[in-house]
Short mmCIF file of C-alpha atoms and ligand atoms in Angstrom, two decimals:
data_model
loop_
_atom_site.label_atom_id
_atom_site.label_comp_id
_atom_site.label_asym_id
_atom_site.label_seq_id
_atom_site.Cartn_x
_atom_site.Cartn_y
_atom_site.Cartn_z
CA MET D 48 -10.78 14.30 12.43
CA SER D 49 -10.32 18.05 12.07
CA LYS D 50 -10.89 20.10 8.85
CA GLU D 51 -7.23 21.11 8.90
CA LEU D 52 -5.11 19.73 5.97
CA ALA D 53 -2.10 17.55 6.74
CA VAL D 54 -1.11 16.98 3.22
CA GLU D 55 -1.77 18.99 -0.04
CA MET D 56 -0.21 17.72 -3.23
CA LEU D 57 -0.87 20.32 -5.92
CA ASN D 58 -0.63 19.91 -9.63
CA ILE D 59 1.89 17.03 -9.25
CA SER D 60 3.24 15.39 -12.45
CA MET D 61 5.76 12.71 -12.49
CA LYS D 62 7.47 11.24 -15.64
CA PHE D 63 9.97 8.49 -15.52
CA ASN D 64 10.70 8.71 -19.19
CA GLU D 65 9.55 10.74 -22.33
CA LYS D 66 6.52 8.38 -23.15
CA THR D 67 4.42 8.15 -20.06
CA TYR D 68 3.25 10.19 -17.09
CA ALA D 69 2.99 8.05 -13.86
CA ASN D 70 1.15 11.02 -12.27
CA LYS D 71 -0.49 13.82 -14.19
CA ASN D 72 -1.65 17.21 -12.75
CA VAL D 73 -2.65 15.36 -9.47
CA ASN D 74 -4.30 17.22 -6.78
CA PHE D 75 -4.57 15.20 -3.59
CA SER D 76 -5.20 16.25 -0.06
CA VAL D 77 -5.54 14.52 3.27
CA LEU D 78 -7.24 15.83 6.30
CA LYS D 79 -5.48 15.71 9.78
CA GLY D 80 -6.53 12.63 11.69
CA GLU D 81 -8.35 10.86 8.84
CA VAL D 82 -7.63 7.42 7.21
CA HIS D 83 -7.55 8.27 3.50
CA ALA D 84 -7.68 5.38 1.03
CA LEU D 85 -5.87 5.81 -2.34
CA VAL D 86 -7.18 3.28 -4.85
CA GLY D 87 -6.79 2.46 -8.61
CA GLU D 88 -5.67 -0.16 -11.01
CA ASN D 89 -2.25 -1.65 -11.24
CA GLY D 90 0.10 0.86 -12.52
CA ALA D 91 -2.37 3.72 -11.99
CA GLY D 92 0.35 5.55 -10.14
CA LYS D 93 -0.41 5.14 -6.49
CA SER D 94 2.99 3.99 -5.10
CA THR D 95 4.55 6.70 -7.34
CA LEU D 96 2.43 9.54 -5.93
CA LEU D 97 3.11 8.57 -2.21
CA SER D 98 6.76 8.10 -2.98
CA VAL D 99 6.96 11.61 -4.10
CA LEU D 100 5.24 12.67 -0.93
CA PHE D 101 7.85 10.65 0.87
CA GLY D 102 10.71 12.18 -0.98
CA ILE D 103 11.72 9.17 -2.94
CA TYR D 104 11.06 10.81 -6.37
CA GLU D 105 11.25 14.41 -7.15
CA PRO D 106 8.06 15.47 -9.09
CA THR D 107 8.51 16.81 -12.56
CA PHE D 108 6.13 19.35 -11.72
CA GLY D 109 3.96 20.60 -8.74
CA GLU D 110 4.10 21.55 -5.12
CA ILE D 111 3.54 19.85 -1.78
CA LYS D 112 2.29 21.52 1.34
CA ILE D 113 2.53 19.77 4.78
CA ASN D 114 0.35 21.17 7.60
CA GLY D 115 -0.27 24.28 5.30
CA ILE D 116 3.40 25.11 4.70
CA GLN D 117 5.00 24.56 1.35
CA GLN D 118 7.86 22.07 1.49
CA ASN D 119 10.68 20.70 -0.66
CA ILE D 120 10.77 16.93 0.19
CA SER D 121 13.89 16.29 -1.58
CA ASN D 122 14.47 12.92 0.11
CA PRO D 123 13.22 10.70 2.79
CA ILE D 124 15.28 12.11 5.60
CA VAL D 125 13.41 15.50 4.80
CA ALA D 126 10.11 13.54 4.99
CA ASN D 127 11.02 12.00 8.30
CA SER D 128 11.91 15.36 9.79
CA LEU D 129 8.42 16.48 8.64
CA LYS D 130 7.05 13.53 10.57
CA ILE D 131 6.04 11.60 7.53
CA GLY D 132 6.62 7.81 7.52
CA MET D 133 6.07 5.27 4.91
CA VAL D 134 5.66 1.37 5.05
CA HIS D 135 6.46 0.14 1.52
CA GLN D 136 4.99 -2.54 -0.56
CA HIS D 137 8.16 -4.73 0.05
CA PHE D 138 9.75 -4.52 3.32
CA HIS D 139 13.29 -3.55 4.02
CA PHE D 140 15.10 -5.32 7.03
CA VAL D 141 18.62 -6.33 8.14
CA GLU D 142 18.02 -10.05 8.46
CA ILE D 143 20.63 -10.87 10.97
CA PHE D 144 19.55 -7.88 13.27
CA LYS D 145 17.08 -8.33 15.98
CA LEU D 146 13.79 -6.58 15.53
CA TRP D 147 14.55 -3.78 18.09
CA GLU D 148 17.92 -3.05 16.28
CA ASN D 149 15.98 -2.83 12.94
CA ILE D 150 13.39 -0.49 14.49
CA SER D 151 15.97 1.89 15.93
CA LEU D 152 18.50 1.68 12.93
CA GLY D 153 19.78 5.09 12.26
CA ALA D 154 17.95 6.54 15.13
CA GLU D 155 19.56 4.73 18.10
CA ILE D 156 19.71 6.19 21.65
CA LYS D 157 23.44 6.16 22.34
CA LYS D 158 25.49 5.43 25.42
CA LEU D 159 28.71 7.41 25.70
CA LYS D 160 27.86 8.74 22.22
CA LEU D 161 29.18 5.44 20.86
CA PHE D 162 27.19 2.34 22.04
CA ASN D 163 23.55 1.60 21.31
CA ASN D 164 21.76 2.01 24.72
CA LYS D 165 19.72 -1.32 24.30
CA LYS D 166 17.82 -0.72 27.54
CA GLN D 167 16.72 2.65 26.66
CA ILE D 168 15.77 1.87 23.20
CA ILE D 169 13.77 -1.18 24.12
CA LYS D 170 12.01 0.87 26.85
CA LYS D 171 10.98 3.48 24.33
CA ILE D 172 9.68 0.95 21.89
CA SER D 173 7.85 -0.82 24.73
CA ILE D 174 5.99 2.32 25.59
CA ILE D 175 5.06 2.97 22.04
CA MET D 176 3.71 -0.73 21.85
CA LYS D 177 1.68 -0.11 24.87
CA GLU D 178 0.19 3.00 23.60
CA ASN D 179 -0.83 1.50 20.40
CA ASP D 180 -1.91 -1.99 21.39
CA LEU D 181 0.85 -3.57 19.59
CA THR D 182 2.70 -6.84 20.87
CA LEU D 183 5.94 -8.04 19.41
CA ASN D 184 9.03 -10.10 20.43
CA LEU D 185 11.61 -7.44 19.94
CA ASN D 186 14.44 -9.98 20.48
CA LYS D 187 13.47 -11.99 17.41
CA LEU D 188 15.96 -11.92 14.65
CA ALA D 189 14.33 -10.35 11.51
CA LYS D 190 15.10 -13.39 9.34
CA ASN D 191 12.95 -15.53 11.85
CA ALA D 192 10.03 -13.19 11.93
CA SER D 193 6.88 -13.81 10.14
CA VAL D 194 5.48 -11.18 7.65
CA GLY D 195 2.85 -10.13 10.23
CA GLU D 196 5.72 -9.56 12.85
CA LEU D 197 7.84 -7.62 10.21
CA GLN D 198 4.98 -5.27 9.49
CA LYS D 199 4.47 -4.51 13.16
CA ALA D 200 8.17 -3.81 13.36
CA GLU D 201 7.72 -1.41 10.30
CA ILE D 202 4.94 0.37 12.07
CA LEU D 203 7.05 0.67 15.15
CA LYS D 204 9.90 2.13 13.06
CA LEU D 205 7.55 5.09 12.01
CA LEU D 206 6.22 5.55 15.58
CA TYR D 207 9.82 5.33 17.01
CA ARG D 208 10.62 8.44 14.77
CA ASP D 209 7.40 10.32 15.92
CA SER D 210 5.83 9.98 12.59
CA GLU D 211 2.35 11.86 12.45
CA ILE D 212 1.54 11.19 8.83
CA LEU D 213 1.67 7.42 8.15
CA ILE D 214 1.69 6.11 4.61
CA PHE D 215 0.98 2.39 3.98
CA ASP D 216 1.41 0.83 0.57
CA GLU D 217 -0.70 -2.33 0.33
CA PRO D 218 0.00 -3.38 3.88
CA THR D 219 -2.44 -6.25 3.88
CA ALA D 220 -1.46 -7.88 0.59
CA VAL D 221 0.92 -10.22 2.30
CA LEU D 222 -0.89 -10.82 5.64
CA THR D 223 -3.10 -13.78 6.62
CA PRO D 224 -6.79 -13.15 7.42
CA LEU D 225 -6.07 -13.20 11.14
CA GLU D 226 -3.17 -10.81 10.78
CA ILE D 227 -5.33 -8.48 8.57
CA GLU D 228 -7.89 -8.26 11.41
CA GLY D 229 -4.99 -7.31 13.90
CA PHE D 230 -3.60 -4.73 11.43
CA LEU D 231 -6.97 -3.02 10.95
CA ASN D 232 -7.34 -2.74 14.65
CA VAL D 233 -3.90 -1.23 14.84
CA LEU D 234 -4.91 1.31 12.24
CA LYS D 235 -7.97 2.31 14.23
CA THR D 236 -5.95 2.79 17.36
CA LEU D 237 -3.40 4.89 15.41
CA LYS D 238 -6.27 7.00 14.07
CA ASN D 239 -7.72 7.41 17.69
CA ASN D 240 -4.31 8.59 18.80
CA GLY D 241 -4.46 11.41 16.33
CA LYS D 242 -2.33 10.02 13.44
CA THR D 243 -3.09 10.85 9.83
CA ILE D 244 -3.01 7.75 7.72
CA ILE D 245 -2.87 7.24 3.99
CA LEU D 246 -3.62 3.82 2.81
CA ILE D 247 -3.10 2.14 -0.61
CA SER D 248 -5.14 -0.99 -0.96
CA HIS D 249 -6.98 -3.14 -3.49
CA LYS D 250 -9.14 -4.78 -0.89
CA MET D 251 -12.36 -2.89 -1.04
CA LYS D 252 -13.84 -4.61 2.00
CA GLU D 253 -10.96 -3.37 4.27
CA ILE D 254 -11.24 -0.06 2.88
CA GLU D 255 -14.94 0.03 3.71
CA LYS D 256 -14.00 -0.96 7.21
CA VAL D 257 -11.41 1.71 8.00
CA ALA D 258 -11.36 4.57 5.57
CA ASP D 259 -13.11 7.94 6.01
CA ARG D 260 -12.42 8.93 2.51
CA ALA D 261 -11.11 7.46 -0.63
CA THR D 262 -9.41 8.95 -3.69
CA VAL D 263 -9.51 7.14 -7.06
CA ILE D 264 -6.61 7.41 -9.54
CA ARG D 265 -6.65 6.25 -13.06
CA LYS D 266 -3.82 6.18 -15.57
CA GLY D 267 -1.98 8.79 -13.51
CA GLU D 268 -4.94 11.16 -13.07
CA ILE D 269 -7.29 11.77 -10.23
CA VAL D 270 -10.91 10.57 -10.86
CA GLY D 271 -12.29 12.04 -7.57
CA THR D 272 -12.45 11.83 -3.80
CA TYR D 273 -15.28 10.37 -2.02
CA ASN D 274 -16.73 10.19 1.54
CA MET D 275 -16.85 6.42 2.31
CA ASN D 276 -20.36 6.82 3.78
CA GLU D 277 -21.57 8.28 0.57
CA VAL D 278 -20.21 5.83 -1.83
CA SER D 279 -20.46 2.07 -2.16
CA ILE D 280 -17.47 -0.29 -2.89
CA ASP D 281 -19.09 -1.34 -6.11
CA ASP D 282 -19.18 2.33 -7.17
CA LEU D 283 -15.60 2.81 -6.25
CA SER D 284 -14.54 -0.24 -8.31
CA VAL D 285 -16.38 1.01 -11.38
CA LYS D 286 -14.70 4.30 -10.96
CA MET D 287 -11.19 2.55 -10.78
CA VAL D 288 -11.62 0.22 -13.71
CA GLY D 289 -14.03 2.06 -15.85
CA ARG D 290 -16.60 -0.84 -16.19
CA ASN D 291 -18.87 -3.19 -14.40
CA LEU D 292 -17.33 -6.15 -12.98
CA LYS D 293 -18.48 -9.73 -12.78
CA VAL D 294 -17.61 -12.69 -10.67
CA ILE D 295 -16.02 -15.51 -12.50
CA LYS D 296 -17.15 -18.91 -11.54
CA ASN D 297 -16.33 -22.54 -12.44
CA THR D 298 -19.31 -24.32 -13.83
CA HIS D 299 -18.05 -27.65 -12.69
CA ASN D 300 -18.45 -29.29 -15.96
CA PHE D 301 -15.68 -31.59 -15.29
CA LYS D 302 -15.38 -35.09 -16.69
CA GLY D 303 -11.66 -35.53 -16.89
CA GLU D 304 -10.21 -39.04 -16.88
CA GLU D 305 -6.42 -38.74 -17.14
CA GLN D 306 -4.46 -38.35 -13.97
CA VAL D 307 -1.87 -35.69 -14.32
CA LEU D 308 -0.49 -34.93 -10.64
CA LYS D 309 -0.48 -37.73 -8.12
CA ILE D 310 1.07 -37.38 -4.70
CA ASN D 311 1.34 -40.54 -2.64
CA ASN D 312 1.85 -40.43 1.13
CA ILE D 313 4.34 -37.74 1.36
CA ASN D 314 6.12 -36.65 4.60
CA VAL D 315 7.77 -33.28 4.51
CA THR D 316 9.45 -31.21 7.22
CA SER D 317 8.60 -27.65 7.93
CA ILE D 318 10.74 -24.92 6.08
CA ASN D 319 11.29 -23.19 9.38
CA ASN D 320 12.01 -25.89 11.67
CA LYS D 321 13.44 -29.39 10.65
CA LYS D 322 11.94 -31.02 13.87
CA ILE D 323 8.39 -30.20 12.75
CA GLN D 324 6.55 -32.28 10.28
CA ALA D 325 4.67 -29.93 7.92
CA LEU D 326 2.95 -32.74 5.74
CA LYS D 327 1.91 -35.91 7.21
CA ASN D 328 1.23 -39.01 4.87
CA PHE D 329 -0.39 -36.68 2.53
CA SER D 330 -1.88 -37.69 -0.67
CA LEU D 331 -3.80 -36.05 -3.52
CA ASP D 332 -4.49 -36.26 -7.06
CA ILE D 333 -5.38 -34.07 -9.92
CA LYS D 334 -6.90 -35.09 -13.37
CA ALA D 335 -6.56 -33.17 -16.67
CA GLY D 336 -9.09 -30.35 -16.90
CA GLU D 337 -9.43 -30.25 -13.07
CA ILE D 338 -8.94 -27.35 -10.68
CA LEU D 339 -8.19 -28.59 -7.28
CA GLY D 340 -8.11 -25.84 -4.58
CA ILE D 341 -6.35 -26.16 -1.38
CA ALA D 342 -8.26 -24.28 1.49
CA GLY D 343 -6.59 -23.84 5.11
CA VAL D 344 -5.27 -21.40 7.47
CA GLU D 345 -1.78 -20.34 6.34
CA GLY D 346 1.14 -22.20 7.71
CA ASN D 347 -0.62 -25.65 7.69
CA GLY D 348 1.67 -27.20 5.07
CA GLN D 349 0.80 -25.17 1.96
CA SER D 350 4.13 -23.71 1.35
CA GLU D 351 5.84 -27.08 1.86
CA LEU D 352 3.30 -28.66 -0.63
CA ALA D 353 4.29 -26.01 -3.27
CA ASN D 354 7.95 -26.35 -2.50
CA VAL D 355 8.09 -30.08 -2.93
CA ILE D 356 6.03 -30.05 -6.23
CA SER D 357 8.19 -27.28 -7.69
CA GLY D 358 11.34 -28.92 -6.50
CA LEU D 359 12.56 -26.27 -4.05
CA GLN D 360 12.36 -28.74 -1.13
CA LYS D 361 12.74 -32.57 -0.88
CA VAL D 362 10.21 -35.06 0.58
CA LYS D 363 11.34 -37.22 3.55
CA SER D 364 9.20 -40.02 2.16
CA GLY D 365 6.45 -40.78 -0.38
CA GLU D 366 6.23 -40.22 -3.97
CA ILE D 367 5.17 -37.42 -6.50
CA PHE D 368 4.21 -38.31 -10.01
CA ILE D 369 3.46 -36.22 -13.02
CA LYS D 370 1.60 -38.43 -15.66
CA ASN D 371 2.95 -41.56 -14.00
CA ILE D 372 6.55 -40.47 -13.89
CA LYS D 373 8.02 -40.14 -10.52
CA ILE D 374 9.60 -36.55 -10.29
CA ASN D 375 10.76 -36.66 -6.61
CA ASP D 376 14.37 -36.48 -7.56
CA LYS D 377 14.08 -34.62 -10.90
CA SER D 378 15.74 -31.19 -11.29
CA ILE D 379 13.58 -28.16 -11.30
CA TYR D 380 14.65 -27.52 -14.91
CA SER D 381 13.28 -30.95 -16.07
CA ARG D 382 9.96 -30.51 -14.10
CA PHE D 383 9.54 -27.40 -16.10
CA HIS D 384 10.52 -28.73 -19.50
CA THR D 385 10.30 -32.63 -19.76
CA TYR D 386 7.46 -32.92 -17.36
CA LYS D 387 5.71 -29.81 -18.47
CA MET D 388 4.99 -27.98 -15.27
CA SER D 389 4.13 -24.18 -14.92
CA HIS D 390 4.35 -22.43 -11.51
CA ILE D 391 3.07 -19.16 -10.38
CA PRO D 392 4.96 -18.81 -7.02
CA LEU D 393 3.97 -17.19 -3.78
CA ASP D 394 7.02 -14.88 -3.70
CA ARG D 395 7.03 -13.14 -7.09
CA GLN D 396 10.29 -11.34 -6.53
CA LYS D 397 12.33 -14.21 -5.20
CA HIS D 398 11.07 -17.03 -7.29
CA GLY D 399 9.16 -15.63 -10.15
CA LEU D 400 11.28 -12.97 -11.80
CA ILE D 401 14.85 -11.62 -12.34
CA LEU D 402 14.10 -8.06 -11.61
CA ASP D 403 16.98 -6.56 -13.41
CA PHE D 404 16.08 -8.26 -16.56
CA ASN D 405 13.75 -6.53 -18.90
CA VAL D 406 10.04 -7.49 -19.38
CA LEU D 407 10.70 -9.39 -22.56
CA GLU D 408 13.51 -11.46 -21.19
CA ASN D 409 11.33 -12.32 -18.00
CA SER D 410 8.50 -13.27 -20.26
CA VAL D 411 10.34 -16.42 -21.46
CA LEU D 412 12.41 -16.85 -18.36
CA GLN D 413 12.67 -20.67 -18.09
CA ASP D 414 12.41 -21.13 -21.74
CA ILE D 415 15.12 -18.74 -23.06
CA GLY D 416 17.47 -21.74 -23.82
CA GLU D 417 14.66 -23.61 -25.64
CA LYS D 418 13.26 -23.50 -29.22
CA PRO D 419 12.21 -21.22 -30.63
CA PHE D 420 14.00 -18.66 -28.32
CA SER D 421 17.28 -20.29 -28.83
CA ASN D 422 18.68 -22.47 -31.53
CA LYS D 423 20.72 -25.60 -31.15
CA LEU D 424 23.91 -23.57 -30.94
CA GLY D 425 22.57 -21.66 -28.01
CA ILE D 426 22.01 -18.48 -29.98
CA ILE D 427 19.33 -16.33 -28.79
CA ASN D 428 16.57 -15.52 -31.21
CA LYS D 429 15.48 -11.87 -30.15
CA TYR D 430 12.62 -11.82 -32.69
CA GLU D 431 10.82 -14.82 -31.16
CA ILE D 432 11.41 -13.56 -27.55
CA LYS D 433 9.89 -10.09 -28.44
CA LYS D 434 6.96 -11.78 -30.17
CA ARG D 435 6.15 -13.91 -27.22
CA GLY D 436 6.83 -11.13 -24.78
CA LEU D 437 4.44 -8.63 -26.68
CA LYS D 438 1.84 -11.08 -26.77
CA ILE D 439 1.82 -11.69 -23.05
CA ILE D 440 2.07 -7.89 -22.43
CA ASN D 441 -0.97 -7.27 -24.62
CA LYS D 442 -3.18 -10.10 -23.45
CA TYR D 443 -2.53 -9.76 -19.79
CA ASP D 444 -2.25 -5.94 -19.94
CA VAL D 445 1.10 -5.84 -18.36
CA ARG D 446 1.86 -2.01 -18.00
CA ASP D 447 5.43 -1.40 -18.87
CA SER D 448 6.36 2.13 -19.79
CA ASN D 449 8.80 1.08 -22.58
CA GLY D 450 7.35 -1.41 -25.00
CA GLY D 451 8.75 -4.56 -23.21
CA TYR D 452 12.17 -3.11 -22.65
CA ALA D 453 11.47 -1.58 -19.15
CA ILE D 454 13.48 -3.11 -16.41
CA THR D 455 11.09 -5.47 -14.51
CA ARG D 456 11.87 -3.81 -11.15
CA SER D 457 10.38 -0.51 -12.52
CA LEU D 458 6.95 -2.25 -13.02
CA SER D 459 4.36 -1.78 -10.34
CA GLY D 460 3.82 -4.70 -8.09
CA GLY D 461 0.61 -5.75 -9.67
CA ASN D 462 2.04 -5.62 -13.21
CA GLN D 463 5.10 -7.82 -12.08
CA GLN D 464 2.47 -10.38 -10.88
CA LYS D 465 0.54 -10.16 -14.20
CA LEU D 466 3.66 -10.84 -16.22
CA ILE D 467 4.39 -14.12 -14.23
CA ILE D 468 0.83 -15.18 -14.58
CA GLY D 469 0.84 -14.34 -18.34
CA ARG D 470 4.17 -16.40 -18.80
CA GLU D 471 3.11 -19.31 -16.94
CA LEU D 472 -0.42 -19.61 -18.35
CA SER D 473 1.13 -19.14 -21.86
CA ARG D 474 3.64 -21.91 -21.61
CA GLU D 475 2.92 -25.27 -22.95
CA SER D 476 2.19 -27.16 -19.75
CA ASP D 477 0.10 -30.07 -18.43
CA PHE D 478 0.16 -29.22 -14.91
CA ILE D 479 0.11 -25.71 -13.31
CA LEU D 480 0.96 -24.99 -9.74
CA ILE D 481 -0.66 -21.71 -8.70
CA TYR D 482 -0.03 -20.03 -5.18
CA GLN D 483 -1.87 -16.93 -4.33
CA PRO D 484 -2.26 -15.67 -7.86
CA THR D 485 -4.03 -12.41 -7.25
CA ARG D 486 -2.15 -11.03 -4.36
CA GLY D 487 -1.78 -7.24 -5.00
CA LEU D 488 -3.87 -7.30 -8.20
CA ASP D 489 -6.66 -4.75 -8.70
CA VAL D 490 -10.33 -5.82 -8.86
CA GLY D 491 -10.38 -5.67 -12.73
CA SER D 492 -7.10 -7.79 -13.14
CA ILE D 493 -8.57 -10.26 -10.64
CA GLU D 494 -11.57 -10.82 -12.76
CA PHE D 495 -9.38 -11.35 -15.83
CA ILE D 496 -6.79 -13.64 -14.13
CA HIS D 497 -9.74 -15.74 -12.86
CA SER D 498 -11.13 -16.03 -16.25
CA GLN D 499 -7.65 -17.15 -17.70
CA ILE D 500 -7.31 -19.87 -14.97
CA ILE D 501 -10.71 -21.19 -16.09
CA GLU D 502 -9.59 -21.05 -19.73
CA ALA D 503 -6.44 -23.02 -18.80
CA LYS D 504 -8.73 -25.57 -17.33
CA LYS D 505 -10.86 -25.80 -20.47
CA LYS D 506 -7.60 -26.38 -22.33
CA ASN D 507 -7.31 -29.62 -20.19
CA LYS D 508 -4.57 -28.56 -18.01
CA ALA D 509 -4.49 -29.94 -14.45
CA ILE D 510 -4.36 -27.06 -11.97
CA LEU D 511 -3.45 -26.97 -8.19
CA LEU D 512 -4.67 -23.69 -6.68
CA ILE D 513 -3.52 -22.74 -3.22
CA SER D 514 -4.90 -19.61 -1.93
CA TYR D 515 -5.86 -17.80 1.29
CA GLU D 516 -8.62 -16.05 -0.40
CA LEU D 517 -11.45 -18.29 0.34
CA SER D 518 -13.73 -16.71 -2.42
CA GLU D 519 -11.07 -17.44 -4.98
CA ILE D 520 -10.93 -21.10 -3.90
CA ILE D 521 -14.77 -21.39 -3.94
CA ASN D 522 -15.28 -19.70 -7.20
CA LEU D 523 -12.62 -21.33 -9.25
CA SER D 524 -12.39 -24.96 -7.86
CA ASP D 525 -13.89 -28.19 -9.16
CA ARG D 526 -12.87 -29.76 -5.96
CA VAL D 527 -11.55 -28.47 -2.70
CA ILE D 528 -9.30 -30.17 -0.16
CA VAL D 529 -9.09 -28.52 3.28
CA ILE D 530 -5.79 -28.98 5.12
CA ASN D 531 -4.96 -28.53 8.73
CA SER D 532 -1.60 -29.25 10.45
CA GLY D 533 -0.43 -31.00 7.39
CA ASN D 534 -3.34 -33.54 7.20
CA VAL D 535 -6.33 -33.46 4.74
CA VAL D 536 -9.43 -32.85 7.05
CA GLY D 537 -12.04 -32.63 4.49
CA GLU D 538 -13.01 -32.69 0.76
CA LEU D 539 -15.80 -31.10 -1.16
CA VAL D 540 -16.73 -31.54 -4.83
CA GLY D 541 -18.65 -29.32 -7.35
CA ASN D 542 -21.85 -27.76 -6.15
CA LYS D 543 -21.19 -28.99 -2.54
CA ILE D 544 -18.33 -26.46 -2.11
CA ASN D 545 -19.41 -23.58 0.01
CA TYR D 546 -18.11 -21.08 2.64
CA ASP D 547 -19.71 -22.72 5.64
CA LEU D 548 -18.51 -26.08 5.22
CA ILE D 549 -14.98 -25.02 4.41
CA GLY D 550 -14.95 -22.65 7.28
CA LYS D 551 -15.89 -25.45 9.67
CA MET D 552 -13.43 -27.92 8.29
CA MET D 553 -10.75 -25.33 8.48
CA MET D 554 -11.51 -24.83 12.21
CA GLY D 555 -11.55 -28.52 12.70
CA ASN D 556 -15.35 -28.82 13.31
CA ASN D 557 -16.61 -31.18 10.67
N1 ATP T 129 11.33 3.59 -11.06
C1 ATP T 129 10.55 3.67 -12.16
N2 ATP T 129 11.04 3.79 -13.38
C2 ATP T 129 10.25 3.82 -14.49
N3 ATP T 129 8.89 3.63 -14.49
C3 ATP T 129 8.34 3.52 -13.25
C4 ATP T 129 9.14 3.55 -12.04
N4 ATP T 129 8.17 3.30 -11.06
C5 ATP T 129 7.01 3.23 -11.56
N5 ATP T 129 7.03 3.30 -12.72
C6 ATP T 129 5.91 3.26 -13.83
O1 ATP T 129 5.04 4.27 -13.33
C7 ATP T 129 3.57 3.78 -13.39
C8 ATP T 129 2.97 3.73 -12.14
O2 ATP T 129 3.58 2.95 -11.29
P1 ATP T 129 3.08 2.73 -9.69
O3 ATP T 129 4.06 1.76 -9.12
O4 ATP T 129 2.95 4.02 -9.17
O5 ATP T 129 1.67 1.99 -9.76
P2 ATP T 129 0.62 1.41 -8.69
O6 ATP T 129 -0.60 2.23 -8.79
O7 ATP T 129 1.42 1.63 -7.38
O8 ATP T 129 0.32 -0.06 -9.00
P3 ATP T 129 0.21 -1.42 -8.21
O9 ATP T 129 -1.21 -1.43 -7.77
O10 ATP T 129 0.39 -2.55 -9.20
O11 ATP T 129 1.22 -1.43 -7.22
C9 ATP T 129 3.90 2.33 -14.12
O12 ATP T 129 3.61 2.46 -15.42
C10 ATP T 129 5.23 1.94 -13.83
O13 ATP T 129 5.84 1.18 -14.74
MG1 MG T 130 2.16 0.02 -6.00
#
């Protein structure tokens, strides 16, 4: 790492509307060859700041220097020409194209100026992969690739374009623990190869592992920049949220009797491959007031389990009951209304929100046709919708820049997630299916959401918690089931729940 500056953002302000600054008088600089973390609460202005650097937004005020020279980065093409590349919070791929086609899209090597020179393109990508310790099947269609593979393809897109300054917006939020290890290693290699890396992340442990320095941003303004060997991750967290944090834990005072969810011997095929059995003679039950955690390596049947309960997929055989009523063949609508289910889905943008609706509308999404939000004639009661929406916004600290009327797409990722959680925990329900609730949330929001899940339990709701964050499962569950290849391989109750035992069961050594 040299002392030369790769990036200087000077006095940057960014306003999307009259009311709020997303960034205010920000001074942010990055040294050549360092890994620099940008951290802050959901909605603090991290993605906005780096989108300004990448030319997606023109700042309201301020200037940017790249390698010491002032530049007007009016769009991403200019950013690319300055060797700046960005991997966004949500990926962009042409699904029916192969990965090599996606990687080279718009920068293809041509044959006779007309056709893509597949051989040359693949050769170029292969050399880059070798230099950076990356392996990827380039002939896979994007729609068949895993999130981890798509991310590698995103990184290759940047390297293919010779980017020197690499911006990552929450790269590990959607990865499995194993993929995260791989990604952090790739980051180290990129750094060793001289790249400058800017990393947005909420995961303090990862930042501790890879970052040289970290800048904290709060409500659009810079709090400070710190050398990672001079600051603890607890200090950083306090600087981010402005208060001390505590770990929320289930006290296991559970005496519930009434069975709410019962799953009896279900067999379910894999979402990706109909020939594979994702769940095999799988059974579980959850009582009112109980949080049942599902632990296991991703891809061992968790998504299929969530799908058959929420109605997105059908079982091949077996039964699912809510309060003794078989719901296998019930519509998604009736599961939510008649059988009183709530659902915090894995993919917030696909299954949790309508991004072009405003926040108030999304806050009552499944219930908009029900009382009190609509009357018998189907006439919508805007007053009631606003009342509920504002209650969720206030309680769950959903940061929307326009009093509930902002288009949901404009919310920061974490705030979209808080909106879904607020909606689902505020609905009248007996059973809540929760899948990776704190993905993309800041450390303060995680603490709050965990306390709200415990509150829901205290209100006697039955909760199924599927998560790949083992600490989340351990802290919140009354009981934990460990699954492997679609089978239950272990169960732990109350004070017996601990890392070691779950870890061993997950690996199949119990
Ligand atoms: N296109 C947009 N239009 C209007 N407001 C926006 C837009 N993009 C972001 N904002 C607002 O700017 C603020 C900062 O958002 P930003 O996405 O930068 O936050 P973030 O720090 O990246 O948060 P997260 O950790 O949740 O991703 C938020 O209040 C957000 O609602
Ligand atoms: Mg963001």
